[in-house]
mmCIF file of C-alpha atoms in Angstrom:
data_model
loop_
_atom_site.group_PDB
_atom_site.id
_atom_site.type_symbol
_atom_site.label_atom_id
_atom_site.label_comp_id
_atom_site.label_asym_id
_atom_site.label_seq_id
_atom_site.Cartn_x
_atom_site.Cartn_y
_atom_site.Cartn_z
ATOM 1 C CA SER G 1 -30.293 55.334 2.678
ATOM 2 C CA GLN G 2 -27.167 57.112 3.858
ATOM 3 C CA LYS G 3 -23.983 55.063 3.820
ATOM 4 C CA ILE G 4 -20.323 55.561 4.619
ATOM 5 C CA GLU G 5 -17.988 52.981 3.112
ATOM 6 C CA GLN G 6 -14.390 52.299 3.928
ATOM 7 C CA ASN G 7 -12.279 49.399 2.720
ATOM 8 C CA SER G 8 -12.945 46.548 5.087
ATOM 9 C CA GLU G 9 -9.807 44.764 3.974
ATOM 10 C CA ALA G 10 -6.630 45.647 5.804
ATOM 11 C CA LEU G 11 -4.060 47.710 3.959
ATOM 12 C CA ASN G 12 -0.521 46.375 4.223
ATOM 13 C CA ILE G 13 2.353 48.561 3.089
ATOM 14 C CA GLN G 14 6.083 48.815 3.493
ATOM 15 C CA GLU G 15 7.641 51.382 5.787
ATOM 16 C CA GLY G 16 8.476 54.597 3.960
ATOM 17 C CA LYS G 17 5.685 54.258 1.398
ATOM 18 C CA THR G 18 2.570 56.402 1.208
ATOM 19 C CA ALA G 19 -0.609 54.856 2.577
ATOM 20 C CA THR G 20 -3.888 55.933 0.980
ATOM 21 C CA LEU G 21 -7.212 55.152 2.616
ATOM 22 C CA THR G 22 -10.607 55.801 1.048
ATOM 23 C CA CYS G 23 -13.912 56.960 2.488
ATOM 24 C CA ASN G 24 -16.933 56.957 0.159
ATOM 25 C CA TYR G 25 -20.360 58.186 1.107
ATOM 26 C CA THR G 26 -23.813 58.147 -0.452
ATOM 27 C CA ASN G 27 -26.892 60.256 0.170
ATOM 28 C CA TYR G 28 -25.038 62.752 2.333
ATOM 29 C CA SER G 29 -24.280 66.393 1.711
ATOM 30 C CA PRO G 30 -21.790 66.901 4.489
ATOM 31 C CA ALA G 31 -20.367 70.279 5.366
ATOM 32 C CA TYR G 32 -17.477 68.587 7.163
ATOM 33 C CA LEU G 33 -15.691 65.257 7.171
ATOM 34 C CA GLN G 34 -13.510 63.990 10.007
ATOM 35 C CA TRP G 35 -10.806 61.339 10.299
ATOM 36 C CA TYR G 36 -9.962 59.466 13.492
ATOM 37 C CA ARG G 37 -7.323 56.940 14.450
ATOM 38 C CA GLN G 38 -8.098 53.977 16.691
ATOM 39 C CA ASP G 39 -5.500 51.739 18.324
ATOM 40 C CA PRO G 40 -6.429 48.312 19.760
ATOM 41 C CA GLY G 41 -8.068 48.606 23.158
ATOM 42 C CA ARG G 42 -8.460 52.371 22.909
ATOM 43 C CA GLY G 43 -11.048 54.893 21.819
ATOM 44 C CA PRO G 44 -10.831 56.749 18.506
ATOM 45 C CA VAL G 45 -8.627 59.847 18.476
ATOM 46 C CA PHE G 46 -9.360 62.820 16.237
ATOM 47 C CA LEU G 47 -6.818 63.548 13.520
ATOM 48 C CA LEU G 48 -8.162 65.969 10.923
ATOM 49 C CA LEU G 49 -11.296 67.795 9.875
ATOM 50 C CA ILE G 50 -11.912 69.084 6.365
ATOM 51 C CA ARG G 51 -14.655 71.433 5.240
ATOM 52 C CA GLU G 52 -16.667 71.049 2.032
ATOM 53 C CA ASN G 53 -15.064 74.127 0.513
ATOM 54 C CA GLU G 54 -11.545 72.811 1.218
ATOM 55 C CA LYS G 55 -10.034 70.503 -1.359
ATOM 56 C CA GLU G 56 -7.111 69.460 0.768
ATOM 57 C CA LYS G 57 -5.889 69.654 4.355
ATOM 58 C CA ARG G 58 -2.450 68.789 5.690
ATOM 59 C CA LYS G 59 -1.011 68.080 9.103
ATOM 60 C CA GLU G 60 2.595 66.931 9.286
ATOM 61 C CA ARG G 61 2.729 63.642 7.302
ATOM 62 C CA LEU G 62 -1.058 63.471 6.964
ATOM 63 C CA LYS G 63 -3.083 64.767 4.042
ATOM 64 C CA VAL G 64 -6.827 64.611 3.528
ATOM 65 C CA THR G 65 -8.725 65.420 0.353
ATOM 66 C CA PHE G 66 -12.450 65.962 0.024
ATOM 67 C CA ASP G 67 -14.217 65.650 -3.328
ATOM 68 C CA THR G 68 -17.897 66.470 -2.913
ATOM 69 C CA THR G 69 -18.575 65.620 -6.562
ATOM 70 C CA LEU G 70 -17.168 62.117 -6.249
ATOM 71 C CA LYS G 71 -18.498 61.923 -2.683
ATOM 72 C CA GLN G 72 -15.142 60.710 -1.529
ATOM 73 C CA SER G 73 -12.372 61.562 0.891
ATOM 74 C CA LEU G 74 -8.846 60.219 0.644
ATOM 75 C CA PHE G 75 -6.537 60.019 3.650
ATOM 76 C CA HIS G 76 -2.812 59.857 2.952
ATOM 77 C CA ILE G 77 0.079 59.103 5.271
ATOM 78 C CA THR G 78 3.409 59.881 3.653
ATOM 79 C CA ALA G 79 6.679 58.269 4.725
ATOM 80 C CA SER G 80 4.687 55.730 6.698
ATOM 81 C CA GLN G 81 6.127 54.185 9.865
ATOM 82 C CA PRO G 82 5.230 51.025 11.795
ATOM 83 C CA ALA G 83 3.838 53.348 14.502
ATOM 84 C CA ASP G 84 1.183 54.441 11.993
ATOM 85 C CA SER G 85 -0.337 50.943 12.147
ATOM 86 C CA ALA G 86 -3.884 51.376 13.426
ATOM 87 C CA THR G 87 -7.488 51.524 12.270
ATOM 88 C CA TYR G 88 -8.558 54.765 10.609
ATOM 89 C CA LEU G 89 -12.190 55.888 10.675
ATOM 90 C CA CYS G 90 -13.952 58.607 8.749
ATOM 91 C CA ALA G 91 -16.997 60.352 10.165
ATOM 92 C CA LEU G 92 -19.773 62.539 8.774
ATOM 93 C CA LEU G 93 -22.671 64.412 10.235
ATOM 94 C CA SER G 94 -25.939 63.044 8.926
ATOM 95 C CA SER G 95 -28.128 65.933 7.842
ATOM 96 C CA ASN G 96 -31.166 63.670 8.200
ATOM 97 C CA THR G 97 -30.600 62.683 11.780
ATOM 98 C CA GLY G 98 -28.100 65.234 13.087
ATOM 99 C CA LYS G 99 -25.882 62.376 14.240
ATOM 100 C CA LEU G 100 -22.141 61.982 13.747
ATOM 101 C CA ILE G 101 -21.853 58.666 11.917
ATOM 102 C CA PHE G 102 -18.647 56.657 11.565
ATOM 103 C CA GLY G 103 -17.466 54.365 8.807
ATOM 104 C CA GLN G 104 -16.384 50.832 9.679
ATOM 105 C CA GLY G 105 -12.728 51.820 9.485
ATOM 106 C CA THR G 106 -9.752 50.516 7.533
ATOM 107 C CA THR G 107 -6.885 48.803 9.322
ATOM 108 C CA LEU G 108 -3.442 49.872 8.180
ATOM 109 C CA GLN G 109 -0.404 47.686 8.816
ATOM 110 C CA VAL G 110 3.001 49.238 8.093
ATOM 111 C CA LYS G 111 5.770 46.660 7.904
ATOM 112 C CA PRO G 112 9.368 47.547 8.732
ATOM 113 C CA ASP E 1 -7.581 67.418 31.986
ATOM 114 C CA ALA E 2 -7.592 63.641 32.366
ATOM 115 C CA GLY E 3 -9.809 63.236 29.330
ATOM 116 C CA VAL E 4 -13.054 61.298 29.177
ATOM 117 C CA ILE E 5 -13.069 58.717 31.947
ATOM 118 C CA GLN E 6 -15.041 55.512 31.680
ATOM 119 C CA SER E 7 -15.572 52.711 34.156
ATOM 120 C CA PRO E 8 -15.378 49.827 34.403
ATOM 121 C CA ARG E 9 -12.811 49.061 31.676
ATOM 122 C CA HIS E 10 -13.911 45.449 31.575
ATOM 123 C CA GLU E 11 -17.102 43.809 32.736
ATOM 124 C CA VAL E 12 -17.997 40.148 32.543
ATOM 125 C CA THR E 13 -21.484 39.245 33.627
ATOM 126 C CA GLU E 14 -24.099 36.591 33.190
ATOM 127 C CA MET E 15 -27.181 36.896 31.069
ATOM 128 C CA GLY E 16 -30.009 38.547 32.915
ATOM 129 C CA GLN E 17 -27.826 40.651 35.190
ATOM 130 C CA GLU E 18 -27.962 44.433 35.298
ATOM 131 C CA VAL E 19 -24.958 46.292 33.901
ATOM 132 C CA THR E 20 -24.125 49.925 34.593
ATOM 133 C CA LEU E 21 -21.439 51.742 32.648
ATOM 134 C CA ARG E 22 -20.186 55.118 33.801
ATOM 135 C CA CYS E 23 -18.707 58.140 32.103
ATOM 136 C CA LYS E 24 -17.144 61.409 33.215
ATOM 137 C CA PRO E 25 -16.851 63.835 30.285
ATOM 138 C CA ILE E 26 -14.208 66.490 29.883
ATOM 139 C CA SER E 27 -14.911 69.443 32.128
ATOM 140 C CA GLY E 28 -16.619 72.188 30.149
ATOM 141 C CA HIS E 29 -17.873 69.911 27.394
ATOM 142 C CA ASN E 30 -21.638 70.180 27.134
ATOM 143 C CA SER E 31 -22.426 67.341 24.720
ATOM 144 C CA LEU E 32 -21.995 63.680 25.595
ATOM 145 C CA PHE E 33 -22.365 60.619 23.398
ATOM 146 C CA TRP E 34 -22.647 56.883 24.009
ATOM 147 C CA TYR E 35 -21.432 54.642 21.162
ATOM 148 C CA ARG E 36 -21.263 50.860 20.912
ATOM 149 C CA GLN E 37 -18.597 49.127 18.802
ATOM 150 C CA THR E 38 -18.701 45.584 17.434
ATOM 151 C CA MET E 39 -16.810 43.888 14.635
ATOM 152 C CA MET E 40 -20.001 43.407 12.661
ATOM 153 C CA ARG E 41 -21.565 46.842 12.995
ATOM 154 C CA GLY E 42 -18.673 49.159 13.777
ATOM 155 C CA LEU E 43 -19.325 52.250 15.880
ATOM 156 C CA GLU E 44 -23.021 52.877 16.430
ATOM 157 C CA LEU E 45 -24.399 55.946 18.161
ATOM 158 C CA LEU E 46 -26.783 54.932 20.924
ATOM 159 C CA ILE E 47 -27.739 58.267 22.454
ATOM 160 C CA TYR E 48 -26.458 61.782 22.889
ATOM 161 C CA PHE E 49 -27.035 64.523 25.428
ATOM 162 C CA ASN E 50 -26.782 68.274 25.074
ATOM 163 C CA ASN E 51 -26.503 70.218 28.334
ATOM 164 C CA ASN E 52 -27.545 67.058 30.237
ATOM 165 C CA VAL E 53 -30.734 66.662 28.177
ATOM 166 C CA PRO E 54 -31.161 63.576 25.948
ATOM 167 C CA ILE E 55 -31.478 64.833 22.373
ATOM 168 C CA ASP E 56 -31.692 61.642 20.363
ATOM 169 C CA ASP E 57 -32.029 58.127 21.743
ATOM 170 C CA SER E 58 -33.196 56.489 18.536
ATOM 171 C CA GLY E 59 -30.024 54.399 18.470
ATOM 172 C CA MET E 60 -30.823 52.691 21.761
ATOM 173 C CA PRO E 61 -31.499 49.131 20.662
ATOM 174 C CA GLU E 62 -34.239 48.177 23.079
ATOM 175 C CA ASP E 63 -36.067 49.157 26.220
ATOM 176 C CA ARG E 64 -33.477 47.169 28.111
ATOM 177 C CA PHE E 65 -31.085 50.068 27.497
ATOM 178 C CA SER E 66 -31.367 53.345 29.363
ATOM 179 C CA ALA E 67 -29.052 56.318 29.831
ATOM 180 C CA LYS E 68 -29.014 59.212 32.235
ATOM 181 C CA MET E 69 -27.025 62.356 32.736
ATOM 182 C CA PRO E 70 -27.918 63.744 36.149
ATOM 183 C CA ASN E 71 -25.305 66.502 35.935
ATOM 184 C CA ALA E 72 -22.672 67.915 33.604
ATOM 185 C CA SER E 73 -19.925 65.669 34.924
ATOM 186 C CA PHE E 74 -21.527 62.237 34.992
ATOM 187 C CA SER E 75 -23.505 59.891 32.784
ATOM 188 C CA THR E 76 -24.572 56.259 33.028
ATOM 189 C CA LEU E 77 -25.630 53.664 30.493
ATOM 190 C CA LYS E 78 -27.626 50.834 31.991
ATOM 191 C CA ILE E 79 -28.588 47.493 30.470
ATOM 192 C CA GLN E 80 -31.228 45.513 32.327
ATOM 193 C CA PRO E 81 -31.486 42.598 31.779
ATOM 194 C CA SER E 82 -28.312 41.990 29.828
ATOM 195 C CA GLU E 83 -28.093 39.479 26.965
ATOM 196 C CA PRO E 84 -25.119 37.849 25.201
ATOM 197 C CA ARG E 85 -25.754 39.955 22.087
ATOM 198 C CA ASP E 86 -25.042 43.069 24.148
ATOM 199 C CA SER E 87 -21.385 42.038 24.302
ATOM 200 C CA ALA E 88 -19.408 44.897 22.771
ATOM 201 C CA VAL E 89 -17.145 47.800 23.623
ATOM 202 C CA TYR E 90 -19.107 50.810 24.797
ATOM 203 C CA PHE E 91 -17.545 54.223 24.288
ATOM 204 C CA CYS E 92 -18.435 57.532 25.814
ATOM 205 C CA ALA E 93 -17.363 60.720 24.025
ATOM 206 C CA SER E 94 -17.789 64.410 24.701
ATOM 207 C CA THR E 95 -17.465 67.682 22.828
ATOM 208 C CA ASP E 96 -17.907 71.383 23.426
ATOM 209 C CA ASN E 97 -21.020 72.272 21.504
ATOM 210 C CA GLU E 98 -20.812 75.964 22.470
ATOM 211 C CA ASP E 99 -24.415 75.838 23.617
ATOM 212 C CA ARG E 100 -25.798 75.256 20.138
ATOM 213 C CA ALA E 101 -29.022 73.284 19.960
ATOM 214 C CA GLU E 102 -27.423 70.463 18.000
ATOM 215 C CA VAL E 103 -23.985 69.172 17.182
ATOM 216 C CA SER E 104 -22.501 70.071 13.824
ATOM 217 C CA GLY E 105 -20.092 68.176 11.641
ATOM 218 C CA ALA E 106 -17.396 70.436 13.010
ATOM 219 C CA ASN E 107 -17.790 69.055 16.513
ATOM 220 C CA VAL E 108 -14.683 67.005 17.263
ATOM 221 C CA LEU E 109 -15.294 64.183 19.695
ATOM 222 C CA THR E 110 -12.976 63.143 22.506
ATOM 223 C CA PHE E 111 -13.503 59.493 23.327
ATOM 224 C CA GLY E 112 -12.901 57.571 26.507
ATOM 225 C CA ALA E 113 -10.957 54.319 26.538
ATOM 226 C CA GLY E 114 -14.148 52.274 26.427
ATOM 227 C CA SER E 115 -15.836 49.633 28.560
ATOM 228 C CA ARG E 116 -15.569 46.101 27.210
ATOM 229 C CA LEU E 117 -18.710 44.180 28.148
ATOM 230 C CA THR E 118 -18.973 40.412 27.921
ATOM 231 C CA VAL E 119 -22.319 38.836 28.697
ATOM 232 C CA LEU E 120 -22.142 35.070 29.135
#
């Protein structure tokens, strides 16, 4: 069956460090992978989209990689700030069902 | 644009009561999605519409759940009768699908703030 896995354990890092979050998937052949940010009490907000033929995508302090061989995407936040504390979700389109499916999300806590 | 607007933001009801959640998508977006989020199961897609037509409702948990989209600017998700296990945050999201038959992985979703439902 198709699965998207993100670290369920919260990631705690010190301000200024680089945060790295992982999204692994099985039994998908996605053409795109998306990352969203969700703050408590709010809906997810789109951050970045990466295509299967792109190895890396950057936006300000954010960087996403996409390795279709490893079936993995890494999401990096450089020079992290306490304001980056949130839950980060990856999402893929299921080729079987045509649905956009989300991982469970990883909560990032950046300490000052 | 004010974004995707959902109401109510919070709903507390008793088991057996009917619940209606409402959504106004972004103007011009032609695909609308209803998701449910719980700690245990994360974000689950319940149903999505393309040009006001339900495309896939296989995520709707039971016959107690129904959704409608009578026009391009309004959708409802109804639970009748409600049960405690329906307690969750329900999100509506929309995207511009450019009149394609189905969404693609490139469709970026804009979510509403959610409706937190508690069924006692």
